GROMACS .gro file of C-alpha atoms in nm:
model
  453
    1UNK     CA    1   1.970  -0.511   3.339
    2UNK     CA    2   2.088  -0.338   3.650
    3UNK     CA    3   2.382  -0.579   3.774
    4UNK     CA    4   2.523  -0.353   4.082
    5UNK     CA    5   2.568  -0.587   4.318
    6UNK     CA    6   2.468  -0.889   4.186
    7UNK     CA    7   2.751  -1.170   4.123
    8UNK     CA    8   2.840  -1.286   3.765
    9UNK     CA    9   3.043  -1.572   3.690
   10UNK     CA   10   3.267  -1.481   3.393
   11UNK     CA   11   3.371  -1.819   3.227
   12UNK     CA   12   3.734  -1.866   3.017
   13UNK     CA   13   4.054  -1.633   3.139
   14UNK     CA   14   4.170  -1.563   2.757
   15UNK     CA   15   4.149  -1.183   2.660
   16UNK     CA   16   3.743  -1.107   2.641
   17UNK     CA   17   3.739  -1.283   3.029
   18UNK     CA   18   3.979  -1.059   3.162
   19UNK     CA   19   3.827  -0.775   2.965
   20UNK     CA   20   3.508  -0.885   3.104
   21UNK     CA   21   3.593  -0.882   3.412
   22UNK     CA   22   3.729  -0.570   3.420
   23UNK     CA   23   3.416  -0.404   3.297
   24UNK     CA   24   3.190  -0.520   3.587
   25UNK     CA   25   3.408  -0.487   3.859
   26UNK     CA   26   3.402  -0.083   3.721
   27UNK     CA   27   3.011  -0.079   3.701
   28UNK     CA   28   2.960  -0.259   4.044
   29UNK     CA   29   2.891  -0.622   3.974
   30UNK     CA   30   3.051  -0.883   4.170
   31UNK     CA   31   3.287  -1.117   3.918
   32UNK     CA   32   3.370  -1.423   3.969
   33UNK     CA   33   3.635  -1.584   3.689
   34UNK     CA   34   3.640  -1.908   3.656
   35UNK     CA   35   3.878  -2.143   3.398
   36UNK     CA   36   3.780  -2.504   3.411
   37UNK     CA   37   4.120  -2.625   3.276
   38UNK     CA   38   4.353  -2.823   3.497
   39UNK     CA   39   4.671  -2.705   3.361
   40UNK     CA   40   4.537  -2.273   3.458
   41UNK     CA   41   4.800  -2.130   3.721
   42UNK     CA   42   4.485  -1.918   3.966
   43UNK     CA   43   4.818  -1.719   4.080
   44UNK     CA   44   4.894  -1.611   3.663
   45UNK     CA   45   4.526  -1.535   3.624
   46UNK     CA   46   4.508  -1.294   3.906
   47UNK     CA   47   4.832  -1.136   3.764
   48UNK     CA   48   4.620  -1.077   3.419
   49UNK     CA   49   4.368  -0.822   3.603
   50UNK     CA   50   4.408  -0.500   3.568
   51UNK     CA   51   4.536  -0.259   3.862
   52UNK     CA   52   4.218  -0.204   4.107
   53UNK     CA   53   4.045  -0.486   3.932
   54UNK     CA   54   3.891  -0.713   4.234
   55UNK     CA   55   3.709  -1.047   4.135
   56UNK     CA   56   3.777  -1.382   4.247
   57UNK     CA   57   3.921  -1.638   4.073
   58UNK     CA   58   3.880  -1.984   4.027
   59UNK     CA   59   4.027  -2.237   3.856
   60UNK     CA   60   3.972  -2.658   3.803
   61UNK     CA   61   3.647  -2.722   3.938
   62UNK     CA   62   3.303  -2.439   4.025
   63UNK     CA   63   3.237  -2.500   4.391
   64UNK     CA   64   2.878  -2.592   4.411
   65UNK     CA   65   2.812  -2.230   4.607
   66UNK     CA   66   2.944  -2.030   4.356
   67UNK     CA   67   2.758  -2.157   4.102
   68UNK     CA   68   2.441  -2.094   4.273
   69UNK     CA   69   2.533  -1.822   4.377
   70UNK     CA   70   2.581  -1.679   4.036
   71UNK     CA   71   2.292  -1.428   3.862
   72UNK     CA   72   2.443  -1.381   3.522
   73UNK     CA   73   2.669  -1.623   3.301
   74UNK     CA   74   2.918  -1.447   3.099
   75UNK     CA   75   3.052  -1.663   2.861
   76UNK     CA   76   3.410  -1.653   2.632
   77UNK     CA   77   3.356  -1.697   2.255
   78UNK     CA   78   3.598  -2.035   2.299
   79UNK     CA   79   3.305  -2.180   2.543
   80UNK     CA   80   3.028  -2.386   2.357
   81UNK     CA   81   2.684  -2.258   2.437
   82UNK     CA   82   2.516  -2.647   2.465
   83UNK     CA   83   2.767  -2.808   2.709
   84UNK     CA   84   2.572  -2.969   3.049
   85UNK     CA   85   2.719  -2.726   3.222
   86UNK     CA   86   2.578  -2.414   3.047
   87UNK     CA   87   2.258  -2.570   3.013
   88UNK     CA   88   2.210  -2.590   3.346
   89UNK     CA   89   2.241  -2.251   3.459
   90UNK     CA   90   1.980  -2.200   3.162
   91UNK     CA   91   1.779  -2.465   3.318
   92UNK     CA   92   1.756  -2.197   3.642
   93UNK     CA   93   1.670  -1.924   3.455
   94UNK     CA   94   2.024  -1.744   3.469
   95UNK     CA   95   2.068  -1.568   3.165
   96UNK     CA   96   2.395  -1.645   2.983
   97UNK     CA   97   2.514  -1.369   2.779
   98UNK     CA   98   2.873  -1.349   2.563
   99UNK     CA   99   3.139  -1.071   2.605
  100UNK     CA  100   3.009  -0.863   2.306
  101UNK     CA  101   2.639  -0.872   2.499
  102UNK     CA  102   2.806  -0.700   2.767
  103UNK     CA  103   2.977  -0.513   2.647
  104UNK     CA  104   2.708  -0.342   2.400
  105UNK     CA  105   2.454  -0.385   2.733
  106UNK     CA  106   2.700  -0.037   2.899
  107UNK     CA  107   2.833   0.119   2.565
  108UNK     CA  108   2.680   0.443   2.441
  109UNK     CA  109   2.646   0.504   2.069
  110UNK     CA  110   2.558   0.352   1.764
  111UNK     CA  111   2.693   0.022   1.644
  112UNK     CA  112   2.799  -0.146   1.287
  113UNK     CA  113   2.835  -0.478   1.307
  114UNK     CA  114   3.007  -0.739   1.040
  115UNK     CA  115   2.964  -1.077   1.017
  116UNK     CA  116   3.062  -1.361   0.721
  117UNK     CA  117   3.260  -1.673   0.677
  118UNK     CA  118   3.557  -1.466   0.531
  119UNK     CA  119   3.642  -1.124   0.518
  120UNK     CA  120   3.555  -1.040   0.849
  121UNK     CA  121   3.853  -0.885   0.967
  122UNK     CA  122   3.980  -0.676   0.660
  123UNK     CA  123   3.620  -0.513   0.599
  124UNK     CA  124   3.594  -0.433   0.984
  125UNK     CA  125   3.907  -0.284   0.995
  126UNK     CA  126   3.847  -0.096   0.659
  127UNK     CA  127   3.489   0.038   0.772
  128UNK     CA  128   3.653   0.160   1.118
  129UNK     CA  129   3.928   0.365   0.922
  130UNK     CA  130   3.686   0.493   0.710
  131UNK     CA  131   3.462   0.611   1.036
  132UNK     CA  132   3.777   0.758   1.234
  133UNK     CA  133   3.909   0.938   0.937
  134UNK     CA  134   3.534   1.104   0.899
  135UNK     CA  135   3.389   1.115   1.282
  136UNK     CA  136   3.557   1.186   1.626
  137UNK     CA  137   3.511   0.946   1.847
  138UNK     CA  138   3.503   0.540   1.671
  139UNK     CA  139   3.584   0.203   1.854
  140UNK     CA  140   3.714  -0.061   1.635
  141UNK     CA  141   3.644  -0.391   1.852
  142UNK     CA  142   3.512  -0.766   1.869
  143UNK     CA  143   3.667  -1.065   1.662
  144UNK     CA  144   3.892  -0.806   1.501
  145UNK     CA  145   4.151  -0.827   1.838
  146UNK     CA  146   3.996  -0.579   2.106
  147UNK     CA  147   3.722  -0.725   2.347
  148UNK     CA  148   3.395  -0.489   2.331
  149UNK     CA  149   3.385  -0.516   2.687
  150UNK     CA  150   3.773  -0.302   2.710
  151UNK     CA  151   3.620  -0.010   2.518
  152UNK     CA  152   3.260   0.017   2.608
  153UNK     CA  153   3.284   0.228   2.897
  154UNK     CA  154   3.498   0.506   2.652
  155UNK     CA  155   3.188   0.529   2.409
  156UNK     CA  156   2.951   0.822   2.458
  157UNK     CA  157   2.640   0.927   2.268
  158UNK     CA  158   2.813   1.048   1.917
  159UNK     CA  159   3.034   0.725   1.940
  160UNK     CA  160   3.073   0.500   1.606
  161UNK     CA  161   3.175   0.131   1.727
  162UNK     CA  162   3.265  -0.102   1.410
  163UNK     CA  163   3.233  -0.480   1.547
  164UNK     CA  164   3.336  -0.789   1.375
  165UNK     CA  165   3.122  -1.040   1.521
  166UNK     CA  166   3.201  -1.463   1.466
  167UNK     CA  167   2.947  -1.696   1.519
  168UNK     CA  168   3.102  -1.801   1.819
  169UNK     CA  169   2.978  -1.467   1.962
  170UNK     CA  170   2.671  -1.426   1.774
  171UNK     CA  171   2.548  -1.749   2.018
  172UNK     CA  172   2.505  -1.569   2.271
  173UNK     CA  173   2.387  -1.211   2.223
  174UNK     CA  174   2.023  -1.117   2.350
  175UNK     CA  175   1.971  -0.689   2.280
  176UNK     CA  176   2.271  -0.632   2.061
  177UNK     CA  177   2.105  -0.408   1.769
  178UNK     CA  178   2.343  -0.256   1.560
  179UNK     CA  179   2.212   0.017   1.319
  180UNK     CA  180   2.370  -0.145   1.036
  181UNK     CA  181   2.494  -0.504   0.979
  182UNK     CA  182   2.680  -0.638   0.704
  183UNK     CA  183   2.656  -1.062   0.618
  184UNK     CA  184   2.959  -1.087   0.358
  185UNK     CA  185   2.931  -1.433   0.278
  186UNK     CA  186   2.830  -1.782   0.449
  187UNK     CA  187   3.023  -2.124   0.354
  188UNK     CA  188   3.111  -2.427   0.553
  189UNK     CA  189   3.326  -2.338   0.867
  190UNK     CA  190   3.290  -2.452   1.235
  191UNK     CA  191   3.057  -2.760   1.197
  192UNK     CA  192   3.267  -2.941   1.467
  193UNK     CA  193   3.086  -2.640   1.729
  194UNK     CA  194   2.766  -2.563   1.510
  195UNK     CA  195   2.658  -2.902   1.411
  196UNK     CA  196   2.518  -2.842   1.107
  197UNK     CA  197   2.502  -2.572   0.835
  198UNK     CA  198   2.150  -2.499   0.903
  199UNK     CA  199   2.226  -2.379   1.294
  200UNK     CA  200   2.584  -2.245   1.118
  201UNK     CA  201   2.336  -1.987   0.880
  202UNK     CA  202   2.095  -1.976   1.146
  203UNK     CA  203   2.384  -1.818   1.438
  204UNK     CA  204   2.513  -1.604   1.168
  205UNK     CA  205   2.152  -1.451   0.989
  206UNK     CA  206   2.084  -1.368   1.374
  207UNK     CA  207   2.301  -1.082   1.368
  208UNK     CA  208   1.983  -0.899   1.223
  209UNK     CA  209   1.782  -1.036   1.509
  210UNK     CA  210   1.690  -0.727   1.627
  211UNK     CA  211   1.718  -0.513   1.377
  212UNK     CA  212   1.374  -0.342   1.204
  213UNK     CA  213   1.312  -0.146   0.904
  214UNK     CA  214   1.475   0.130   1.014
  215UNK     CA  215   1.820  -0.020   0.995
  216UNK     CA  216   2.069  -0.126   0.716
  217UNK     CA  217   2.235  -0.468   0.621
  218UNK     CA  218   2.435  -0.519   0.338
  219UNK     CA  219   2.471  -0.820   0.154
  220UNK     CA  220   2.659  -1.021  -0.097
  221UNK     CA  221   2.385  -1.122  -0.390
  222UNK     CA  222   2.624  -1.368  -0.508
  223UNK     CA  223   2.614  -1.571  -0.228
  224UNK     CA  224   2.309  -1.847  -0.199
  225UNK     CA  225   2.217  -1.827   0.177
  226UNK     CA  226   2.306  -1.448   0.188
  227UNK     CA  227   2.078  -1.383  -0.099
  228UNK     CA  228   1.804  -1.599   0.021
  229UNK     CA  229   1.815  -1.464   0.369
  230UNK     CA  230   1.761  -1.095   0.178
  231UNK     CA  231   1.420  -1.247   0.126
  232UNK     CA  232   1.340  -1.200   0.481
  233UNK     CA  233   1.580  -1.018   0.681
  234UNK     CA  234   1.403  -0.770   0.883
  235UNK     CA  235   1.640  -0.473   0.789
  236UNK     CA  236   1.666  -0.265   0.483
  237UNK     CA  237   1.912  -0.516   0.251
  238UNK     CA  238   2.176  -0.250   0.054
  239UNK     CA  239   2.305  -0.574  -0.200
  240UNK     CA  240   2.680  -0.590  -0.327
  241UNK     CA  241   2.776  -0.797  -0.634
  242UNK     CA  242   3.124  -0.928  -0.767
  243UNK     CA  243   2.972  -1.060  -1.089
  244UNK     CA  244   2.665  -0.866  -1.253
  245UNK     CA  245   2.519  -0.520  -1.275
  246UNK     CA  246   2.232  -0.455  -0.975
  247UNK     CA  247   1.963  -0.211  -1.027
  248UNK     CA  248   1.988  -0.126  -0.696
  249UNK     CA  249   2.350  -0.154  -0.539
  250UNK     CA  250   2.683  -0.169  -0.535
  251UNK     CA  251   2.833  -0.439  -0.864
  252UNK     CA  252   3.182  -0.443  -0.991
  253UNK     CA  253   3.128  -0.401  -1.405
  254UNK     CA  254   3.492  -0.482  -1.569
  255UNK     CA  255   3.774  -0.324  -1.343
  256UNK     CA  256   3.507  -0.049  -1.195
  257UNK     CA  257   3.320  -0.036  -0.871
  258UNK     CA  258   2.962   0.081  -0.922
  259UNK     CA  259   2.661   0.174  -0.757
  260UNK     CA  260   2.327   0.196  -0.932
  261UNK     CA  261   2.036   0.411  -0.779
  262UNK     CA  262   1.698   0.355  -0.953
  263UNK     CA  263   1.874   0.199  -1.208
  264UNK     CA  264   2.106   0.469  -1.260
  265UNK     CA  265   2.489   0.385  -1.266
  266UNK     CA  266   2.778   0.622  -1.061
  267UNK     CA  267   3.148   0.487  -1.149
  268UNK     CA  268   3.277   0.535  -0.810
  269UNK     CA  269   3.663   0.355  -0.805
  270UNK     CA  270   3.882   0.168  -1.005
  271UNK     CA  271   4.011  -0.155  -0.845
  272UNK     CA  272   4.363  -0.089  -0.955
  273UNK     CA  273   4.338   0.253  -0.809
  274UNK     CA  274   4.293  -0.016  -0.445
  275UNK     CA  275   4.588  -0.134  -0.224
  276UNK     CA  276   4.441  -0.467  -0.148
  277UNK     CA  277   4.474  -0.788  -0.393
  278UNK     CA  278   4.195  -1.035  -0.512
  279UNK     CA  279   3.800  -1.018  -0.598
  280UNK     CA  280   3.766  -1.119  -0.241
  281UNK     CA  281   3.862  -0.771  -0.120
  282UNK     CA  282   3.672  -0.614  -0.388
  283UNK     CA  283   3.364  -0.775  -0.281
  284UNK     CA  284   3.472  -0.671   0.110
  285UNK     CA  285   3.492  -0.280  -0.015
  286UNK     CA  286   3.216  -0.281  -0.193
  287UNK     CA  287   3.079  -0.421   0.201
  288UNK     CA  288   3.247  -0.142   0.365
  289UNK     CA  289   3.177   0.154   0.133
  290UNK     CA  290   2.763   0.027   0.097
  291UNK     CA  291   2.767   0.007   0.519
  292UNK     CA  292   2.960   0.362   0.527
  293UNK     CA  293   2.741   0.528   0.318
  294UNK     CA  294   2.433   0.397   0.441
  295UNK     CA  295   2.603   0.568   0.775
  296UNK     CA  296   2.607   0.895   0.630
  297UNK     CA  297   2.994   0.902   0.510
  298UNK     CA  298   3.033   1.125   0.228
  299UNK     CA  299   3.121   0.949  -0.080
  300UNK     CA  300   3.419   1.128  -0.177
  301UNK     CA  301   3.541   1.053   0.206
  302UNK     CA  302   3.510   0.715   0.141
  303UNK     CA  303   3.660   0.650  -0.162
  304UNK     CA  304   3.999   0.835  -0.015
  305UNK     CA  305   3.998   0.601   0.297
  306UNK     CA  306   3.951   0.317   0.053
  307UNK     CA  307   4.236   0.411  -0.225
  308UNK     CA  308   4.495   0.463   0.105
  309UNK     CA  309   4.408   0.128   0.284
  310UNK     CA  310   4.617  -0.157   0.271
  311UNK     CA  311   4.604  -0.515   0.394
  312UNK     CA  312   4.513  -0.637   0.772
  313UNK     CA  313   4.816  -0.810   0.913
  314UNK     CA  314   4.784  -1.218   0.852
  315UNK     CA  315   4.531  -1.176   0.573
  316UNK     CA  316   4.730  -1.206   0.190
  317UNK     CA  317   4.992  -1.007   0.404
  318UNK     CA  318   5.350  -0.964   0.159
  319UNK     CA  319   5.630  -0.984   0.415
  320UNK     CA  320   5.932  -0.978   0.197
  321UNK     CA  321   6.100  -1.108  -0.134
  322UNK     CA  322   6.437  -1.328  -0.090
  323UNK     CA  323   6.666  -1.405  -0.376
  324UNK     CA  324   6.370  -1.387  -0.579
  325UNK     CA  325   6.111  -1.499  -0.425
  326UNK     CA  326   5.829  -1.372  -0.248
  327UNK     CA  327   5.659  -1.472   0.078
  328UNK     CA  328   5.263  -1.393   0.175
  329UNK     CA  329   5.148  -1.447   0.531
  330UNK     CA  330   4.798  -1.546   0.496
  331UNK     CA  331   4.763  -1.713   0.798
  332UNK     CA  332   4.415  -1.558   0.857
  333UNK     CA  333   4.309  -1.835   0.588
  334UNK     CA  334   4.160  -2.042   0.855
  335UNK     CA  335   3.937  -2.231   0.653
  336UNK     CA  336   3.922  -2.405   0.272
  337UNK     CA  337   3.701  -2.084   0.115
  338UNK     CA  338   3.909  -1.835   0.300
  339UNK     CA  339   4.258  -2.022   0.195
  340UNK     CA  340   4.121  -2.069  -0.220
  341UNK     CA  341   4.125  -1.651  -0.219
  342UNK     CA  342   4.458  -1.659  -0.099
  343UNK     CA  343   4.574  -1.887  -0.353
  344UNK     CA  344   4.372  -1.633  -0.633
  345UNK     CA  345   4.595  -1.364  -0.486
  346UNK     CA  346   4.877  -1.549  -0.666
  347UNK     CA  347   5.044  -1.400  -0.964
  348UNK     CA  348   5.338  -1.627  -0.971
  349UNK     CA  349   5.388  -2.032  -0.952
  350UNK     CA  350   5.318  -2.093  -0.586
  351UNK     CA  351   5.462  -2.307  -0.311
  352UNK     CA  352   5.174  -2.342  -0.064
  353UNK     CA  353   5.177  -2.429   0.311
  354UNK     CA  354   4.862  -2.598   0.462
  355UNK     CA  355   4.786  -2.794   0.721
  356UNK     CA  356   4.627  -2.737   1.112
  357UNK     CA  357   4.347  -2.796   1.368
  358UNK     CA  358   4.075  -3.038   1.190
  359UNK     CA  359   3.730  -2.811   1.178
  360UNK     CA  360   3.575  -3.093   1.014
  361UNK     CA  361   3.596  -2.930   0.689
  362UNK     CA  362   3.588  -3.064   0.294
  363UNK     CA  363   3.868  -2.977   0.080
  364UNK     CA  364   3.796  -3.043  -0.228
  365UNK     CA  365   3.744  -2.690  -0.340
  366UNK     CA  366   4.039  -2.566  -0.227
  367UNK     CA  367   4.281  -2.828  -0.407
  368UNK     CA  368   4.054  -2.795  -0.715
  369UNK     CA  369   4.189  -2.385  -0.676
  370UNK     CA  370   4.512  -2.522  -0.705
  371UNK     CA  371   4.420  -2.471  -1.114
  372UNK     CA  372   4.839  -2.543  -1.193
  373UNK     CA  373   4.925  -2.242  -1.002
  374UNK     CA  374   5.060  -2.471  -0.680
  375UNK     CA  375   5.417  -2.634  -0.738
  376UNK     CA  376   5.450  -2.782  -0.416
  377UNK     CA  377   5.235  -2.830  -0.143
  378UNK     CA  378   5.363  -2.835   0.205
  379UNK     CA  379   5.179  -3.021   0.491
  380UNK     CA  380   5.149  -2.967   0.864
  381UNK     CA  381   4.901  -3.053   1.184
  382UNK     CA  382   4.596  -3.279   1.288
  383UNK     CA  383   4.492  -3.254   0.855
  384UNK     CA  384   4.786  -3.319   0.656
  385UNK     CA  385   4.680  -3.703   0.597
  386UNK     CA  386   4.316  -3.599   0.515
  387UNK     CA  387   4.443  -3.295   0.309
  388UNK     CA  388   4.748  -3.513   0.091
  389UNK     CA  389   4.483  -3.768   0.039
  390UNK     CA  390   4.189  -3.484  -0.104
  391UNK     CA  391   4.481  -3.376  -0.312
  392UNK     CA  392   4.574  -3.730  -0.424
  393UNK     CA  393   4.201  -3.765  -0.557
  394UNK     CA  394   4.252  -3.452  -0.750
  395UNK     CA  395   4.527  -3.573  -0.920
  396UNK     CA  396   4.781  -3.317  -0.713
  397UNK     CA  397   5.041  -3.539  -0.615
  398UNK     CA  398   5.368  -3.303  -0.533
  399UNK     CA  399   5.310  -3.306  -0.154
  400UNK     CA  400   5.552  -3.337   0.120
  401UNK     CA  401   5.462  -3.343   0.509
  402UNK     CA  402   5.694  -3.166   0.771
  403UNK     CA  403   5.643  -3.207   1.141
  404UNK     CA  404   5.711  -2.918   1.298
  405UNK     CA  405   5.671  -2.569   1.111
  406UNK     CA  406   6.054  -2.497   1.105
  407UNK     CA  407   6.117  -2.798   0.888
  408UNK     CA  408   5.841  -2.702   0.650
  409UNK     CA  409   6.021  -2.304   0.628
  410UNK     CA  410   6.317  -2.483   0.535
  411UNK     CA  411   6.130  -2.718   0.292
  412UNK     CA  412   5.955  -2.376   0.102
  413UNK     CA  413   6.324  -2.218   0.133
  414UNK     CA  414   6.517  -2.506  -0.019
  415UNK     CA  415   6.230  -2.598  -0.310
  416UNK     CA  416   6.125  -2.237  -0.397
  417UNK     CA  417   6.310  -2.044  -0.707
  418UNK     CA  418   6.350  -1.699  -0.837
  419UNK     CA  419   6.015  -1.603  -0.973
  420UNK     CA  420   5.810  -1.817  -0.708
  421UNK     CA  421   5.584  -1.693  -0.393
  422UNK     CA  422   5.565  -1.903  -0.076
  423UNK     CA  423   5.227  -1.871   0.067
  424UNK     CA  424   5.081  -1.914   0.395
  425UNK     CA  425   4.746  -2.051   0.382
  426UNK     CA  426   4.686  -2.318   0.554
  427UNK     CA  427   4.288  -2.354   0.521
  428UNK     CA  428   4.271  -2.474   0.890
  429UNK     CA  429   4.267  -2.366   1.290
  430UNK     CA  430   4.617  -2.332   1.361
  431UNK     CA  431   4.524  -2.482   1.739
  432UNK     CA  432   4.747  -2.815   1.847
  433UNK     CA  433   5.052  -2.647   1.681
  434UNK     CA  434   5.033  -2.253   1.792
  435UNK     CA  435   4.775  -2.057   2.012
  436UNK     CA  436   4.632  -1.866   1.760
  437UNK     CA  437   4.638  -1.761   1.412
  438UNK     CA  438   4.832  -1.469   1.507
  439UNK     CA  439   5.126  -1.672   1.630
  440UNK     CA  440   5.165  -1.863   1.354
  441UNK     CA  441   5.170  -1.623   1.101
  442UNK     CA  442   5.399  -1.435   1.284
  443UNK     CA  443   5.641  -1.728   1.318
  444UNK     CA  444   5.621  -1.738   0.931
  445UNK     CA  445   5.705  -1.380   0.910
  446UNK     CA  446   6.027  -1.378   1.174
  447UNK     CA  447   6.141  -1.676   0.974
  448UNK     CA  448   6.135  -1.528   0.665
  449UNK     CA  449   6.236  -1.213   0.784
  450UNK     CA  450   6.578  -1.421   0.894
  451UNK     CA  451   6.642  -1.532   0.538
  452UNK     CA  452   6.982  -1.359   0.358
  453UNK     CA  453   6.895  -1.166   0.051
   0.00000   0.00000   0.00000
């Protein structure tokens, strides 16, 4: 698409807008940012762009002119695709691509691309260490943190760029074809956006969209939609499996990773010999060492990067131990399936914080995870009445609320003993309390960071 000259409205002024931005002001477009919300300072916006960046900016309400002026849509991942007012630049035939779109429409390279309910994050950053420890020049961007659209002008022809893609972002890509693709796992997660879990499986399988025979995706056998989906993804499926031997594949059998070639078995790793904690992260190595080998990685390359690497930040993070007791920033755990491997992590009894933004999820699972391992659990957010009455049905009664999060710290602090873990996990959307994820789980760590020995 040659887009010199021609004016794109860039919509949301979070990270991937300004990113966004950036890039087409460099290649010629004219931008146009625009934040709907009442409350966004035009003046603060402005002082987000980058030196030399020029776009205009406009906040509140789209002037009628600039909207029809407009000749490409860039949306944020926080912007739902089937709102009246996306549809009806659709309805004039403007095409409304994401960030990521844009950013893989003017990057050079090949591109590996991860998707999944959970796991996202630690396998993306896992497969980008193992690139840049093997190849020169590797861009780690996308869900993970970094915008596609900051780093695409840096990639050349040789370039490696690892992606973690949500299904926020998967909405609205249109020629992004990734050489490999990886579909860890699919369970009930943004239904409140998606609607169902049919268009939920649908936005995530159509990471493969464009993919052909020539290309790689890895997926998890023991998963129902992943391993139906195998039936007919166009790629070349590499499987991965936490719980039986694969003929062809990569299969955990006792404490070892395998892989199995024509039916013949190579012992590559054991777990123990791994930094990271939980069958979760076994299954999201197996991920990353089937898509890094499928790359061209040596083995024996892999396997080092693998033994060396240790946990993503917010993800079964261990912050510190305090008269005894140790505290595990999982704040990543955004969602029941994602929060019940966080309480598996556990080795110890467990005093477990919960509690956020209402994604319309079930939580029956999760409590039933509990499995006597969770002493006390602490509630928080838009959930805690839905969550303390899930529990209540489950026969998990040892629940207290707390209103703001300092109250529940000092609830873990003052109920926790020598020989427990405190666990962040709150198998919600941290928005209505904190901006992000990030925040909260770093307001858990500086708090218990704070705490005397």
């Amino acid at each position: 698409m040659n887009i010199e000259g021609k004016k794109v409205l860039i919509v949301g002024t979070g990270k991937s807008g300004i990113a966004a931005t950036a890039l087409l002001s460099q290649v010629g477009a004219v931008p146009v940012l625009f934040d709907e919300n009442e409350g966004t300072d035009k003046r603060e916006v402005e002082k987000k762009l980058p030196e030399g960046v020029r776009a205009e900016v406009i906040t509140c309400r789209l002037p009628e002119q600039a909207a029809d002026e407009a000749q490409l849509l860039v949306l944020s991942p926080g912007v739902p695709v089937d709102t009246p007012f996306v549809e009806k630049f659709r309805d004039k035939g403007v095409r409304v691509w994401g960030e990521v779109e844009l950013g893989y429409a003017f990057s050079k390279g090949k591109v590996i691309a991860i998707t999944g309910t959970n796991g996202k994050t630690t396998t993306t950053a896992l497969t980008g260490k193992i690139m840049s420890d093997y190849y020169s020049s590797v861009f780690v961007v996308g869900n993970i943190g970094t915008p596609y659209t900051l780093e695409a002008l840096h990639t050349r022809e040789d370039s490696v760029t690892v992606a973690e893609i949500s299904s926020f972002q998967l909405e609205t890509t249109e020629n992004f074809h990734p050489a490999v693709t990886a579909i860890l796992n699919i369970t009930p997660d943004h239904l409140n956006r998606h609607h169902t879990m049919e268009n939920y499986v649908a936005v995530k399988e159509s990471i493969t969209k464009n993919q052909t025979g020539k290309d790689i995706c890895v997926l998890n056998y023991e998963d129902p939609y992943t391993r139906d989906f195998g039936e007919r993804c166009p790629a070349s499926v590499v499987w991965f499996s936490s719980a039986r031997r694969l003929e062809e594949g990569y299969y955990l059998d006792g404490e070892d990773i395998c892989r199995s070639v024509d039916g013949a078995e190579e012992r590559l790793m054991h777990i123990h010999d791994m930094q990271l904690l939980g069958i979760h992260n076994v299954e999201n190595v197996m991920a990353a060492i089937a898509m890094s080998s499928s790359y061209g990685v040596p083995m024996e390359h892999i396997l080092n990067t693998v033994k060396h690497f240790k946990a993503v930040e917010h993800r079964i993070e261990y912050v510190a131990t305090k008269k005894g007791v140790a505290y595990y920033n999982d704040s990543k755990g955004t969602n029941p399936d994602a929060a019940i491997q966080g309480i598996r992590a556990m080795n110890r009894p467990t005093i477990l914080i919960g509690g956020g933004y209402d994604k319309q999820s079930e939580y029956d699972e999760w409590i039933e995870a509990f499995d006597g391992k969770v002493r006390l659990l602490v509630l928080i957010g838009q959930t805690k009445e839905k969550i303390a009455e899930c529990a209540r049905k489950h026969g998990f009664n040892n629940i207290v609320f707390a209103d703001t999060f300092e109250e529940c710290m000092d609830i873990c602090v003052k109920n926790a003993v020598s020989g427990d873990a405190v666990l962040l996990s709150p198998a919600c959307a941290s928005w209505g309390m904190f901006p992000n994820y990030e925040v909260r789980g770093d307001m858990f760590k500086e708090y218990v960071n704070q705490l005397k020995e």
